[in-house]
Coordinates of C-alpha atoms and ligand atoms in Angstrom, one line a residue:
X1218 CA -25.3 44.8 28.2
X1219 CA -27.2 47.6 27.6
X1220 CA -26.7 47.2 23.6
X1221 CA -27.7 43.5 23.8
X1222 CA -31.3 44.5 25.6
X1223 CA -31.8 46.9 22.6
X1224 CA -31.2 44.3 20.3
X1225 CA -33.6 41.7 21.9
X1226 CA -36.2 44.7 21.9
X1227 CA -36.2 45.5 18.5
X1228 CA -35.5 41.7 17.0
X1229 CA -39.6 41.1 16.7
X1230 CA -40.3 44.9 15.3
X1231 CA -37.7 43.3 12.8
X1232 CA -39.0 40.4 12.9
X1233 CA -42.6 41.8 12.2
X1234 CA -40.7 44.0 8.5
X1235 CA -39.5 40.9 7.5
X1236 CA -42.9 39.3 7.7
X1237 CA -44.7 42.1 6.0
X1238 CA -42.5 42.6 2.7
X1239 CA -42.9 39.4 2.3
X1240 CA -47.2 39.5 2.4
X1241 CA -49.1 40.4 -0.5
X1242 CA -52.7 42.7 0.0
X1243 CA -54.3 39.9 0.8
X1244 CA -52.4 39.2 3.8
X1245 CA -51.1 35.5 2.4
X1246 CA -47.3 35.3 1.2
X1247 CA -45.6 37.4 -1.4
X1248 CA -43.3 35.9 -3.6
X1249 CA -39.8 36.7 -3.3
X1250 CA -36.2 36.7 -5.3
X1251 CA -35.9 37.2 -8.4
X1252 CA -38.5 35.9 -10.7
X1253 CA -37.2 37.1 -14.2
X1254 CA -35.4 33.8 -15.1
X1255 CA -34.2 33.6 -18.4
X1256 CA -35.7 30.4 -19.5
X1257 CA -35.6 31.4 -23.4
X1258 CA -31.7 31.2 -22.6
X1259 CA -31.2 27.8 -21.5
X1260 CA -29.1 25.9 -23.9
X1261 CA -30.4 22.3 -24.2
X1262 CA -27.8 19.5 -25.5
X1263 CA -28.2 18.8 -29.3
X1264 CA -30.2 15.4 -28.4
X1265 CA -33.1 17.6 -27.3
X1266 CA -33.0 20.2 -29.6
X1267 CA -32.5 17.8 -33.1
X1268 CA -34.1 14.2 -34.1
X1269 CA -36.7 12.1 -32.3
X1270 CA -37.0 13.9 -29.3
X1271 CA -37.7 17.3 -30.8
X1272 CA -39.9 16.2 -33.0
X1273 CA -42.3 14.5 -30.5
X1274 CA -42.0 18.5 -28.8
X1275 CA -45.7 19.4 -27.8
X1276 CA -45.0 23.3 -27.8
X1277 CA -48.2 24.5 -29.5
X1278 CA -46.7 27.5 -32.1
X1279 CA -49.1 30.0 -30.4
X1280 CA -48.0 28.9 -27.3
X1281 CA -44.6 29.2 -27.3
X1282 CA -41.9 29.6 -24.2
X1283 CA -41.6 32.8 -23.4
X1284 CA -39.7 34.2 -20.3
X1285 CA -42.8 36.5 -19.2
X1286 CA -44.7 33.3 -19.7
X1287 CA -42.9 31.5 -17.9
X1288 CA -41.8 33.3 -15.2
X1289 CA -46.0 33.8 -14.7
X1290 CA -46.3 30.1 -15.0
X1291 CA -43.8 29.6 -11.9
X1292 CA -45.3 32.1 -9.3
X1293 CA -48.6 30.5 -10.3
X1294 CA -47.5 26.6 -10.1
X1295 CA -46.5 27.3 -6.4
X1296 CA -49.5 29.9 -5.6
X1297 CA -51.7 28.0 -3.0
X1298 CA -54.3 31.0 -3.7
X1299 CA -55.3 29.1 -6.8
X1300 CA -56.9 26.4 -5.0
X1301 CA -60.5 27.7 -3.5
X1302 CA -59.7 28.1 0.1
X1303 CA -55.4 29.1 -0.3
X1304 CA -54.8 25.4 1.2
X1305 CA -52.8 23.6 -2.2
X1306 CA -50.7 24.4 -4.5
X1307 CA -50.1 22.7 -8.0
X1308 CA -46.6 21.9 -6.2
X1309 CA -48.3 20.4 -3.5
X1310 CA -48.9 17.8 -5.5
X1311 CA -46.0 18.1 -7.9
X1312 CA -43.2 18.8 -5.5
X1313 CA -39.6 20.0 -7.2
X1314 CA -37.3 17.6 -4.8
X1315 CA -39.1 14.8 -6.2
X1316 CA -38.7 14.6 -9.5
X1317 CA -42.3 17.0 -9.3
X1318 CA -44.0 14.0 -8.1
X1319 CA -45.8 13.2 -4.9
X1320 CA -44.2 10.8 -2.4
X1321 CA -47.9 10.1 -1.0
X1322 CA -49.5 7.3 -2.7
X1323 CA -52.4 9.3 -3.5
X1324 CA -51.8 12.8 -3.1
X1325 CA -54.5 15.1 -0.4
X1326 CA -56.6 17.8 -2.3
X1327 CA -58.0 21.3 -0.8
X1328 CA -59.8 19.4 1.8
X1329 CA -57.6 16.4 2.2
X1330 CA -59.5 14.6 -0.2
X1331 CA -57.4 11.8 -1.9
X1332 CA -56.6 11.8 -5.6
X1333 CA -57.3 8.4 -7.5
X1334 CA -54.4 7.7 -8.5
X1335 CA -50.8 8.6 -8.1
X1336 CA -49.3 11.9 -8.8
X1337 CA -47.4 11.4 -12.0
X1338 CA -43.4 13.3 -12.5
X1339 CA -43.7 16.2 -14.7
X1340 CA -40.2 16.3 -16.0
X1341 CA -39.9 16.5 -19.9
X1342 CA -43.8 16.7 -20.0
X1343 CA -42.9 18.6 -23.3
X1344 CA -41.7 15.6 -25.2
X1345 CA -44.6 13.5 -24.7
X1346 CA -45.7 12.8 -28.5
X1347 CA -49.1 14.4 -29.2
X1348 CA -48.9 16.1 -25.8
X1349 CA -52.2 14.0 -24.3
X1350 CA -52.0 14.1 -20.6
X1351 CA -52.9 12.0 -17.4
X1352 CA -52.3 8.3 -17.2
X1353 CA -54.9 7.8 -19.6
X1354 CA -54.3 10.6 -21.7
X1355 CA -57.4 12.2 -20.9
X1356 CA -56.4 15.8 -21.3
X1357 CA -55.6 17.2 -25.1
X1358 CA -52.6 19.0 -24.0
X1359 CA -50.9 20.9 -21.3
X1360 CA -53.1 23.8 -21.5
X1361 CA -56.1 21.5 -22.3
X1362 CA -55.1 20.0 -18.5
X1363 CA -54.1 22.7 -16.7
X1364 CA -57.4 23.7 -16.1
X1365 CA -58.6 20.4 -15.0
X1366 CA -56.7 20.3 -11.5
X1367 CA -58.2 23.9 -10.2
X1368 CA -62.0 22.7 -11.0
X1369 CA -61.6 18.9 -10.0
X1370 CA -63.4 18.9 -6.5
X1371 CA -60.7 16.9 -4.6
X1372 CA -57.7 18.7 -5.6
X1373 CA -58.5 22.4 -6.0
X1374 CA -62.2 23.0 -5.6
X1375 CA -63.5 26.0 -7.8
X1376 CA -66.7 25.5 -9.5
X1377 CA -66.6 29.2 -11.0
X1378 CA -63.8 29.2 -12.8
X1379 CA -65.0 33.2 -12.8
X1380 CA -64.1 33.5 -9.0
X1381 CA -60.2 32.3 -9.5
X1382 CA -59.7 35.1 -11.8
X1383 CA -61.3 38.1 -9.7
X1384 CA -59.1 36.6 -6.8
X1385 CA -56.2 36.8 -8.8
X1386 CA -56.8 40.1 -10.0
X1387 CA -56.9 41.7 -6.5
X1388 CA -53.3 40.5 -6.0
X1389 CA -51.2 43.0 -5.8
X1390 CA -48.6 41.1 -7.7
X1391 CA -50.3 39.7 -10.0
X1392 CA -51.2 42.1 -12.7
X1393 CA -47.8 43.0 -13.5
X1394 CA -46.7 39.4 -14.0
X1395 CA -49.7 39.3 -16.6
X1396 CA -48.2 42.6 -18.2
X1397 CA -45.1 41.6 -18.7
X1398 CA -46.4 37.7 -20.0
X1399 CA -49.2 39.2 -22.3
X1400 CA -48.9 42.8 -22.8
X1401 CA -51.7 43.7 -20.7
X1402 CA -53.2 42.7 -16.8
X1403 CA -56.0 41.0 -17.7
X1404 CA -56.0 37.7 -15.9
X1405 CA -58.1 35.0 -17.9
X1406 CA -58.5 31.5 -17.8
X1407 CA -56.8 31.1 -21.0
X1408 CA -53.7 32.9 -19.9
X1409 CA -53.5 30.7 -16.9
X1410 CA -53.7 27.8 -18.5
X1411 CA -51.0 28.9 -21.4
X1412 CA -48.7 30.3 -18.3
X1413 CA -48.8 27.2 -16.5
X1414 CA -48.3 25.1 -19.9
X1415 CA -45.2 27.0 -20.4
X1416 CA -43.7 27.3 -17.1
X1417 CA -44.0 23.1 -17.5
X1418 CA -42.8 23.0 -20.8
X1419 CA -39.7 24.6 -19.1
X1420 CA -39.2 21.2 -16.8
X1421 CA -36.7 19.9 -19.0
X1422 CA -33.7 17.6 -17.4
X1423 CA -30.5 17.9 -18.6
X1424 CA -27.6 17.7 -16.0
X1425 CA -27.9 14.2 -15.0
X1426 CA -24.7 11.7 -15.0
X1427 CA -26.6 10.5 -17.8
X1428 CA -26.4 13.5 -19.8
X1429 CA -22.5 14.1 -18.9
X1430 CA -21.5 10.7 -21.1
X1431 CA -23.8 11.4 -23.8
X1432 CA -21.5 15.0 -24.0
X1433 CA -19.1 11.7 -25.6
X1434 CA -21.1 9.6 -27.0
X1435 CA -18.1 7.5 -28.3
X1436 CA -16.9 6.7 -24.6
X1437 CA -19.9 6.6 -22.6
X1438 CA -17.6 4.7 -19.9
X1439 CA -15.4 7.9 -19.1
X1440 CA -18.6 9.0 -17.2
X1441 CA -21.0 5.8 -16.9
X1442 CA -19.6 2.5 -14.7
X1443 CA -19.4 -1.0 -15.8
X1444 CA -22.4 -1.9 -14.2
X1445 CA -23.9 1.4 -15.5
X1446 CA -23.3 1.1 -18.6
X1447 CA -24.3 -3.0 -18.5
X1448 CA -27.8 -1.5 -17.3
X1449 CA -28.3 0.3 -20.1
X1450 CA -27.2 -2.7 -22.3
X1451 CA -30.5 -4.4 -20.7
X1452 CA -32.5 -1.2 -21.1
X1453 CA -32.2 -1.6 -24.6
X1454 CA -30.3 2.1 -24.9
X1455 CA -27.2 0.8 -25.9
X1456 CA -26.8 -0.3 -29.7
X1457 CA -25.4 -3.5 -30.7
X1458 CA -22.5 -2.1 -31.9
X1459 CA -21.6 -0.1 -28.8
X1460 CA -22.0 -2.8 -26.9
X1461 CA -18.9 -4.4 -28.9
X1462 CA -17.2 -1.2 -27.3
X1463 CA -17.8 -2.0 -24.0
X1464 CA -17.0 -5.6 -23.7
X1465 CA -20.9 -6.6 -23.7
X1466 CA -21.1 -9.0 -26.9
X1467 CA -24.3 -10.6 -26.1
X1468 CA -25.4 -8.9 -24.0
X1469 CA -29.3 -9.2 -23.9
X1470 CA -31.4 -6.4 -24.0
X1471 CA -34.7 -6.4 -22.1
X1472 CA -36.4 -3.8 -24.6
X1473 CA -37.8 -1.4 -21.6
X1474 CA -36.6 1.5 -24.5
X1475 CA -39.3 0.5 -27.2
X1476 CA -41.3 2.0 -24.1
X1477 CA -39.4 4.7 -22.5
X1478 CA -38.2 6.1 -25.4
X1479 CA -35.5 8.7 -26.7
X1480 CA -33.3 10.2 -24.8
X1481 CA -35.9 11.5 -22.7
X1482 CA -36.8 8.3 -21.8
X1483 CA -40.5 9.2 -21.8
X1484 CA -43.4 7.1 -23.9
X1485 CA -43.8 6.9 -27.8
X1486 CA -46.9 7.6 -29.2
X1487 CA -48.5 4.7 -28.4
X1488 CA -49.9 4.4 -24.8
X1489 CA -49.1 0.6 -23.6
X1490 CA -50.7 -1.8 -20.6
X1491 CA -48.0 -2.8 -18.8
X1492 CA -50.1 -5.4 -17.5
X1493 CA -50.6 -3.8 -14.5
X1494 CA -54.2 -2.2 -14.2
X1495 CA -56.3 -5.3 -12.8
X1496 CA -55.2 -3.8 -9.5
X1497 CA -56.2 0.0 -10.7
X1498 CA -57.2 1.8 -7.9
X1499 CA -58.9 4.9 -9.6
X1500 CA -60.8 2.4 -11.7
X1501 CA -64.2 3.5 -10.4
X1502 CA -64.0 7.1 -10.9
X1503 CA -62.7 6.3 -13.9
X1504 CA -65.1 4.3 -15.0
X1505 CA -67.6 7.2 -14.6
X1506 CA -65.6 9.0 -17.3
X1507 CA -66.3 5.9 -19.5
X1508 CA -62.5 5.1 -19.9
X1509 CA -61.0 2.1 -18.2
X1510 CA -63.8 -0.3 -19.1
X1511 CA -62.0 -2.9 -20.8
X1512 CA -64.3 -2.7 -23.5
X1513 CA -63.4 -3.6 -26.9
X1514 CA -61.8 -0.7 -28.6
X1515 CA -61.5 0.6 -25.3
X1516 CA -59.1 -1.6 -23.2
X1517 CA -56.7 -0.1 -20.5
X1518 CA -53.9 1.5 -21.1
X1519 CA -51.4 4.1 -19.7
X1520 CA -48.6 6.1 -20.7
X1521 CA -45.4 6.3 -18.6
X1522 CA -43.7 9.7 -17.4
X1523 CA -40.3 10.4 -18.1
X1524 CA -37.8 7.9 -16.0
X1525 CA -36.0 10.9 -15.7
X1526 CA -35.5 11.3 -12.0
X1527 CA -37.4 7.9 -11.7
X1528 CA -34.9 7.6 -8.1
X1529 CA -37.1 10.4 -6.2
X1530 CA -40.5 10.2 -8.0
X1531 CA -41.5 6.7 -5.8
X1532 CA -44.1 5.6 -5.5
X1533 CA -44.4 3.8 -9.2
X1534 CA -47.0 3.6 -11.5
X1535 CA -50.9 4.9 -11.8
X1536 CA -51.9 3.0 -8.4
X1537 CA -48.5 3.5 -6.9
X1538 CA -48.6 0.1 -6.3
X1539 CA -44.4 -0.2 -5.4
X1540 CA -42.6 1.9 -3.6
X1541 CA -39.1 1.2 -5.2
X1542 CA -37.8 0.3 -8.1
X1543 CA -36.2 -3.4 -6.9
X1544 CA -40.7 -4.0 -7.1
X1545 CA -41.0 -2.4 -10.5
X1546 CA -38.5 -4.9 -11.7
X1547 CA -39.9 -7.8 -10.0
X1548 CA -43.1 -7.0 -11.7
X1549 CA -41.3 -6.9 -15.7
X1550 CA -39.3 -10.1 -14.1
X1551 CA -42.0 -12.0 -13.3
X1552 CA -45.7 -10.5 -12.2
X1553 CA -47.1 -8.9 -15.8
X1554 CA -50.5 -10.1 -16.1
X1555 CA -51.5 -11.8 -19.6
X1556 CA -54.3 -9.8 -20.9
X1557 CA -56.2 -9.6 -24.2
X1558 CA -54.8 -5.6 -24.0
X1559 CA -51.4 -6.6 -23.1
X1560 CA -48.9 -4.6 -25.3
X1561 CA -47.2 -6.7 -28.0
X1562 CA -43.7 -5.9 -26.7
X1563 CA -43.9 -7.3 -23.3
X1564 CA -45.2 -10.9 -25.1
X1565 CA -43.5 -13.9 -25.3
X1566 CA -42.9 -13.5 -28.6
X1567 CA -43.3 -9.1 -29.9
X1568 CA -46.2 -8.6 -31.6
X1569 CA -48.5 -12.1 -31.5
X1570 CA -51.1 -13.1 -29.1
X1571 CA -48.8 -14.8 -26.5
X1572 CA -48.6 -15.2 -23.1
X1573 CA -47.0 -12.5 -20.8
X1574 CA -42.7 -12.9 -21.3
X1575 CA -41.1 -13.6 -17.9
X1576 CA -37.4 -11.9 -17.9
X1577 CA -36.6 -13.9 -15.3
X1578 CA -34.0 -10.9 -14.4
X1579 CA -31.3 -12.5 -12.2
X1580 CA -30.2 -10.5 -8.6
X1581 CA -27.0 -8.6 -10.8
X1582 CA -29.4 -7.9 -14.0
X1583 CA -31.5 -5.8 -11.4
X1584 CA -28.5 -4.0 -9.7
X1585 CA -27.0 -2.9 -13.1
X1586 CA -30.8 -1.8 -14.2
X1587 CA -30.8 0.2 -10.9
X1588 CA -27.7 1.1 -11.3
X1589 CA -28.6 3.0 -14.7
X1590 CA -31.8 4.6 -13.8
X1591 CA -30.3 6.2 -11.8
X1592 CA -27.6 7.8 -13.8
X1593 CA -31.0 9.5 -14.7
X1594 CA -31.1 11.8 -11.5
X1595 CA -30.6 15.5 -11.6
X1596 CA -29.4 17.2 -8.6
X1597 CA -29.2 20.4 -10.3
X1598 CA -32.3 20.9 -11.5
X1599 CA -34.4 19.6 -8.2
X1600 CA -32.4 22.7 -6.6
X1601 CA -32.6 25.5 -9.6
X1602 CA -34.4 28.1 -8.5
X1603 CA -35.4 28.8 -11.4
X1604 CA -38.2 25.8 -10.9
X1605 CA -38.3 26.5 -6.9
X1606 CA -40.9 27.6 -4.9
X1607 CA -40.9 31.7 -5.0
X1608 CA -43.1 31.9 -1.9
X1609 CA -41.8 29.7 1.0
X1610 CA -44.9 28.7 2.4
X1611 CA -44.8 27.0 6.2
X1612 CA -45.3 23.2 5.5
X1613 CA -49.1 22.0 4.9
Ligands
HEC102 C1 -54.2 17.3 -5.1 C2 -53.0 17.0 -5.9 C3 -52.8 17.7 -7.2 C4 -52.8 19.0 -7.5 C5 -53.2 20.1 -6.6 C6 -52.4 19.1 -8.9 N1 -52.1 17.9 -9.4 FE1 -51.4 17.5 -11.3 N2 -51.7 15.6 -11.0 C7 -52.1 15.0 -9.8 C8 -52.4 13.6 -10.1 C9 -52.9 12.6 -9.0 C10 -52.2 13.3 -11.4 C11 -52.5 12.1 -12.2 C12 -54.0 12.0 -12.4 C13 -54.6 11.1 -13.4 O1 -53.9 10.7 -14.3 O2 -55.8 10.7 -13.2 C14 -51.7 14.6 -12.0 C15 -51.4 14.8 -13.3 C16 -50.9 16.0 -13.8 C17 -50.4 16.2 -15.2 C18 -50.2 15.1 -16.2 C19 -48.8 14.8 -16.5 C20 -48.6 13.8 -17.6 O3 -47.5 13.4 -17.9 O4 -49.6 13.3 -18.2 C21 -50.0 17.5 -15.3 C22 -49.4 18.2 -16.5 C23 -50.3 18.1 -14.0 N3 -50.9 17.2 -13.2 C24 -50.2 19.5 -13.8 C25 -50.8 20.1 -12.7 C26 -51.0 21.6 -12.6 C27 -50.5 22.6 -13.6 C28 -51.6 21.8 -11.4 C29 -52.1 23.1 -10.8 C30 -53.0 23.9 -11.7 C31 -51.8 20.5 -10.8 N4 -51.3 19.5 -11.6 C32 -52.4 20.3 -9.5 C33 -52.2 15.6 -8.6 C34 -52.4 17.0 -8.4
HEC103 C1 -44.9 -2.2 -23.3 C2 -44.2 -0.9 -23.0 C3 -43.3 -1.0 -21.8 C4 -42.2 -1.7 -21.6 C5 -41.6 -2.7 -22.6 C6 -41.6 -1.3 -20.3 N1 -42.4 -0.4 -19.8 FE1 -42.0 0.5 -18.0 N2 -43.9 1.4 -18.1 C7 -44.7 1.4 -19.1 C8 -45.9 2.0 -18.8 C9 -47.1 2.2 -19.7 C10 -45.8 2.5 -17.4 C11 -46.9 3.1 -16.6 C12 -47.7 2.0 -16.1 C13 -48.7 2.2 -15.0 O1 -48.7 3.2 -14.4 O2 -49.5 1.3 -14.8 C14 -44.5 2.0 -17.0 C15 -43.9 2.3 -15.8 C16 -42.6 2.1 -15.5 C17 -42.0 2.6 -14.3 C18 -42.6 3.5 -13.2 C19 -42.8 4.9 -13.8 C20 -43.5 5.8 -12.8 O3 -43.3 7.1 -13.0 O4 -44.2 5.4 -11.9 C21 -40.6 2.2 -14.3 C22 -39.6 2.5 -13.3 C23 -40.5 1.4 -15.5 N3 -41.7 1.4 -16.2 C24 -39.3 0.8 -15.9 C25 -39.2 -0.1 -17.0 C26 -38.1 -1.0 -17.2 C27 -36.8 -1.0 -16.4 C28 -38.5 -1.8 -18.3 C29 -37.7 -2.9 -18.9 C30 -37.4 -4.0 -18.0 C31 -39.8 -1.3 -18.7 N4 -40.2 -0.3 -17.9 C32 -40.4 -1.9 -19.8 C33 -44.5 0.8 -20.4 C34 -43.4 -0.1 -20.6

């Protein structure tokens, strides 16, 4: 008995050790485990590293992955000191269990402020053609937009870009993780940015179910179902004469891949209007930054994020207009919106001035499509810590 009492005495002291090793100067959270990830190391399969995919890479050569770089970029993705008043995180709004997406429809900034317009999936940000990024492609490039979110006055507040780095330089941990990225501890804006552009250049997915059959590319069906693999017939992914192989002569093919392209199922060069943006909530504040105005030579359009992960990244699309996929498909099956910008490829006939196409998708057509996309989820990497919060902090 007597033991026990000691125990229950000393559990806060213990309690209170815990708490401080894991509490930077500042008296917010330290982070923790190990954050020397080798992400130079990771082997990606062949279809990343050769043809279309890698050549739409948007790694700048002097801003190359490196694992100081990256390791940086992590601890400051998930760092709520870099919004003004310690209340977000990029992560916040880009959360790893969801394909780095935001569940909310419009995500809450530093003061609870709503975003515009959906949080969009980072996954294979890297292999976006061109590397422009936001809906509207806005930003220049990863590091072009990383800065964007820490001065935007709903999401992370700082109108002194000055006053983020002399924050960050009083942190104890800080300097070293500079060191060992750059060779020195001075904390700039620049580094930031290049951190944070690497560390996302890093969110590659690559252990899906989808990824298992392409290891044999010859017999997709040892991995993917028959209703799988008839989804990725109507995705357009399958060529004509694999779908000989299968058993699906005929088979039609919807063209969703002359979109969501590659491997990485992530747009082409060419942003599209799915014919969705007469409903565009962000369309005023957009309109202030003279984009959006349906203007000729300026009509609407969007790019698409990955699909990888496209089962946990709901709500879908700029407005987050649906919240599951069955409502994407109703809207390709029969709710795209004839426009003057309407892409060519979701016309009547590709490429002419016709009227929206209606696929008309019947109830199994939409269950195989499901069924596909989400081949595309990767448990692994929505638990690797090596793309996992560092700090652990309580729930905002
Ligand atoms: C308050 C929520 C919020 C925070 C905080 C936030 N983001 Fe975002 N992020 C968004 C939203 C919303 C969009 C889409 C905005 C748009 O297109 O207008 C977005 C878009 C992006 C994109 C574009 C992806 C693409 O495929 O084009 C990147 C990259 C990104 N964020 C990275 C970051 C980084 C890095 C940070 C931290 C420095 C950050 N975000 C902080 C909400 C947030
Ligand atoms: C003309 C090009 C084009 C075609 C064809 C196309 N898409 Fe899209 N898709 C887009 C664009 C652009 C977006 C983003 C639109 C937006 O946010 O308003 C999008 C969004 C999506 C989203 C939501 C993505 C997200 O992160 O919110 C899904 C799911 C999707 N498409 C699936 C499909 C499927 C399935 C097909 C085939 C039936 C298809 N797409 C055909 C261009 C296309």
């Amino acid at each position: 008995m007597r033991g026990a009492w000691w125990l229950v005495a000393t559990l806060p002291l213990l309690w209170g050790f815990a708490q401080e090793r894991r509490t930077a100067n500042d008296g917010l959270l330290a982070p923790r485990g190990s954050l020397t990830h080798d992400y130079e190391g990771v082997e990606l399969p062949e279809y990343y590293t050769s043809g279309p995919v890698a050549l739409a890479d948007n790694t700048p050569s002097d801003n190359p992955i490196t694992n100081g770089g990256a390791n940086l970029g992590r601890v400051l993705f998930f760092d709520r000191r870099l919004s003004v008043n310690d209340a977000v995180a990029c992560a916040s709004c880009h959360q790893q269990v969801n394909g780095f997406a935001d569940p909310r429809p419009r995500s809450a900034g530093f003061r609870g402020g709503r975003t515009s317009r959906h949080s969009m999936g980072l996954i294979n940000v890297r292999y976006f053609f061109g590397g422009r990024m936001f809906w509207d492609e806005r930003a220049f490039s990863l590091e072009d937009q990383a800065t964007r979110p820490l001065a935007d006055q709903i999401e992370m507040g700082w109108l002194d870009m000055r006053e983020l780095t002399t924050k960050l330089e009083k942190v104890d941990f800080y300097p070293p993780l500079f060191r060992a990225a750059f060779g020195d501890d001075e904390i700039t804006m620049d580094r930031i940015a290049l951190a944070l552009a690497q560390f996302q250049r890093t969110l590659v997915s690559y252990r899906s179910r989808y990824d298992q059959a392409l290891k044999n590319p010859d017999h997709l069906d040892k991995v993917l179902t028959a209703d799988e693999l008839r989804g990725m017939a109507l995705f357009g992914a399958l060529k004509p004469s694999e779908m000989e192989v299968y058993d699906l002569h005929g088979a039609r093919s919807l063209g969703c891949a002359n979109c969501h392209q590659t491997e990485a199922m992530i747009s082409g060069m060419r942003p599209a209007d799915p014919g969705t943006a007469v409903e565009d909530r962000g369309y005023s504040r957009a309109l202030r930054q003279g984009i959006d105005n349906g203007l000729p030579g300026n009509p609407v359009q969007f790019k698409a994020p990955s699909l990888r992960n496209i089962e946990l990244t709901a709500p879908y699309m700029h407005d987050a207009r649906f919240s599951t996929l069955d409502q994407v498909l109703n809207h390709y099956s029969e709710q795209v919106v004839t426009r003057r910008t309407l892409d060519p490829r979701l016309r009547e006939n590709e490429g002419t001035n016709d009227p929206a196409r209606k696929l008309n998708l019947t109830q199994e057509e939409k269950e195989a499509l499901i069924a596909f996309l989400k081949t595309l989820t990767d448990r692994a990497m929505m638990e690797d810590p090596m793309f996992s919060d560092p700090f652990g902090w309580p729930p905002e």
